[in-house]
Short mmCIF file of C-alpha atoms in Angstrom, two decimals:
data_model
loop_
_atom_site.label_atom_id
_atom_site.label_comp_id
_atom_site.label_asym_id
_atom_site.label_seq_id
_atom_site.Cartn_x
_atom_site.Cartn_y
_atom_site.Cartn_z
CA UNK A 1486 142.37 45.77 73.18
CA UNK A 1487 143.40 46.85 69.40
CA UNK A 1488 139.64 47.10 68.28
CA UNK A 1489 136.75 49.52 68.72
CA UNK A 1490 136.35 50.43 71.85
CA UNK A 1491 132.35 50.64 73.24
CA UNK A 1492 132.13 54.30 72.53
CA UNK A 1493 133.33 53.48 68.62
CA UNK A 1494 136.66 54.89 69.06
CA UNK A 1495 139.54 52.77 67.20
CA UNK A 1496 142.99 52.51 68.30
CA UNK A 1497 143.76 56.02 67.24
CA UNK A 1498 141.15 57.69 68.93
CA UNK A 1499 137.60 58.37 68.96
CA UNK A 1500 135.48 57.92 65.38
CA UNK A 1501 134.13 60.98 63.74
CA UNK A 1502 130.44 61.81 63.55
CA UNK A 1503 128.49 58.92 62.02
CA UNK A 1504 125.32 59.09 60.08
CA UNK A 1505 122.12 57.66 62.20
CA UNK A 1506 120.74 56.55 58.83
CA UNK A 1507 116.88 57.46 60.20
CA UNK A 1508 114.23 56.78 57.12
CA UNK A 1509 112.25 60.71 56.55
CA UNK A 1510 108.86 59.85 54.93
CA UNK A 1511 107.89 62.87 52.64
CA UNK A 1512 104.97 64.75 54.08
CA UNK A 1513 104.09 66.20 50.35
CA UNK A 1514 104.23 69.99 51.83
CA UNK A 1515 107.33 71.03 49.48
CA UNK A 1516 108.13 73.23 52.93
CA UNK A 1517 107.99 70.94 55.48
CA UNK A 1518 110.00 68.26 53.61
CA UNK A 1519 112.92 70.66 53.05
CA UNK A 1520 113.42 70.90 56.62
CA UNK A 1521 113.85 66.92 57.19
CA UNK A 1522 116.11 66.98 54.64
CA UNK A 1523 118.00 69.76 56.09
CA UNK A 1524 118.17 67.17 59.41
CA UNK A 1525 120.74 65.06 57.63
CA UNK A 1526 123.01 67.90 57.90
CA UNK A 1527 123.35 67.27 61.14
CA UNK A 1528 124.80 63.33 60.34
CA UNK A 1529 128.12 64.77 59.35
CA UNK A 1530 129.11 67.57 62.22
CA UNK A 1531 130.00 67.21 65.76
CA UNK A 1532 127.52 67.43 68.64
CA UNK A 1533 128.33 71.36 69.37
CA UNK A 1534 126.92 71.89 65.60
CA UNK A 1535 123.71 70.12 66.07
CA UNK A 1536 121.87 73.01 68.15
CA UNK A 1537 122.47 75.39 64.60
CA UNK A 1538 120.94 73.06 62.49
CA UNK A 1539 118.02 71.97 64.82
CA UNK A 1540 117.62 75.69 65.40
CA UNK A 1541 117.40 75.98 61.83
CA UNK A 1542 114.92 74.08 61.13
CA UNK A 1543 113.08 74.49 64.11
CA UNK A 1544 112.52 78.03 62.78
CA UNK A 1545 111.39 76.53 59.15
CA UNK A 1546 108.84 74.22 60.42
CA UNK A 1547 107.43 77.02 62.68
CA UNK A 1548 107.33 79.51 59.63
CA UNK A 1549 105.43 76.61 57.18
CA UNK A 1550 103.09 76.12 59.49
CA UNK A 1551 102.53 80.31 59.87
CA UNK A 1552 102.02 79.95 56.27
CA UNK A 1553 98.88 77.58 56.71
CA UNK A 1554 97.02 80.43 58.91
CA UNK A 1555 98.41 83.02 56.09
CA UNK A 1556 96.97 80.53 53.18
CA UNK A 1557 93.26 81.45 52.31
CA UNK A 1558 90.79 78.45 52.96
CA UNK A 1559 88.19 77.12 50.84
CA UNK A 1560 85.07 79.22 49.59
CA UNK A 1561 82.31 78.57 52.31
CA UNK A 1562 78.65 77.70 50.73
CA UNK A 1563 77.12 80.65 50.13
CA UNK A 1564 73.75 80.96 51.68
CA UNK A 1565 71.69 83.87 54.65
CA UNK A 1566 72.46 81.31 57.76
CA UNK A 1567 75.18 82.32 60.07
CA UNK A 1568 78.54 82.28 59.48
CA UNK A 1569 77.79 81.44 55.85
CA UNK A 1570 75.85 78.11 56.66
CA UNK A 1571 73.02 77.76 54.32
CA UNK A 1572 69.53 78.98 54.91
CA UNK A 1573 66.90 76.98 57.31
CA UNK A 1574 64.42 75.64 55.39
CA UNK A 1575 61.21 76.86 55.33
CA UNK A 1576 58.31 74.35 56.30
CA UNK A 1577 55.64 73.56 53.89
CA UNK A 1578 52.72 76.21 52.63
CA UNK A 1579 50.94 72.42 53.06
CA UNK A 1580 51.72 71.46 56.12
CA UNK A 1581 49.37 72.00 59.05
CA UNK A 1582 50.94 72.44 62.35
CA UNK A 1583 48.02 72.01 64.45
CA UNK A 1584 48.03 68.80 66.78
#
């Protein structure tokens, strides 16, 4: 057989690393989408160089999403109630409670 074999080798032996060509949607966290991009690095080296770059970003994902507990949150409404919820209200000087 002169053509590609089923593992994509040619007649002088196996192919090289090929490109997947898997579509990364942007996430909009500058962070996060750095590391998919560093994924494509992965396309062009053997199999034994894949664990580095997974690794890699392995590591970066896990440090961006550190950074969310690091980033300060939202100002709370500022009120007496716990936990900075805002106060109970206070029933009417009007209102009779008596049944």
């Amino acid at each position: 057989m002169d053509g590609p074999g089923a593992d994509g080798s040619g007649p002088g032996g196996p192919a090289g690393p090929q490109p997947l060509g898997v579509v990364v949607t942007p996430t909009g966290d500058a962070a996060v989408d750095a590391q998919l991009r560093r994924l494509a690095d992965a396309d062009h080296l053997a199999a034994s160089g894949h664990l580095e770059v997974y690794e890699d970003v392995h590591r970066g994902l896990r440090d961006a999403l550190a950074a969310l507990d690091r980033r300060p949150g939202p100002a709370g409404p500022s009120g007496t109630g716990p936990a900075g919820a805002p106060p109970s209200p206070r029933p009417s000087a009007t209102y009779d409670n008596r049944s």
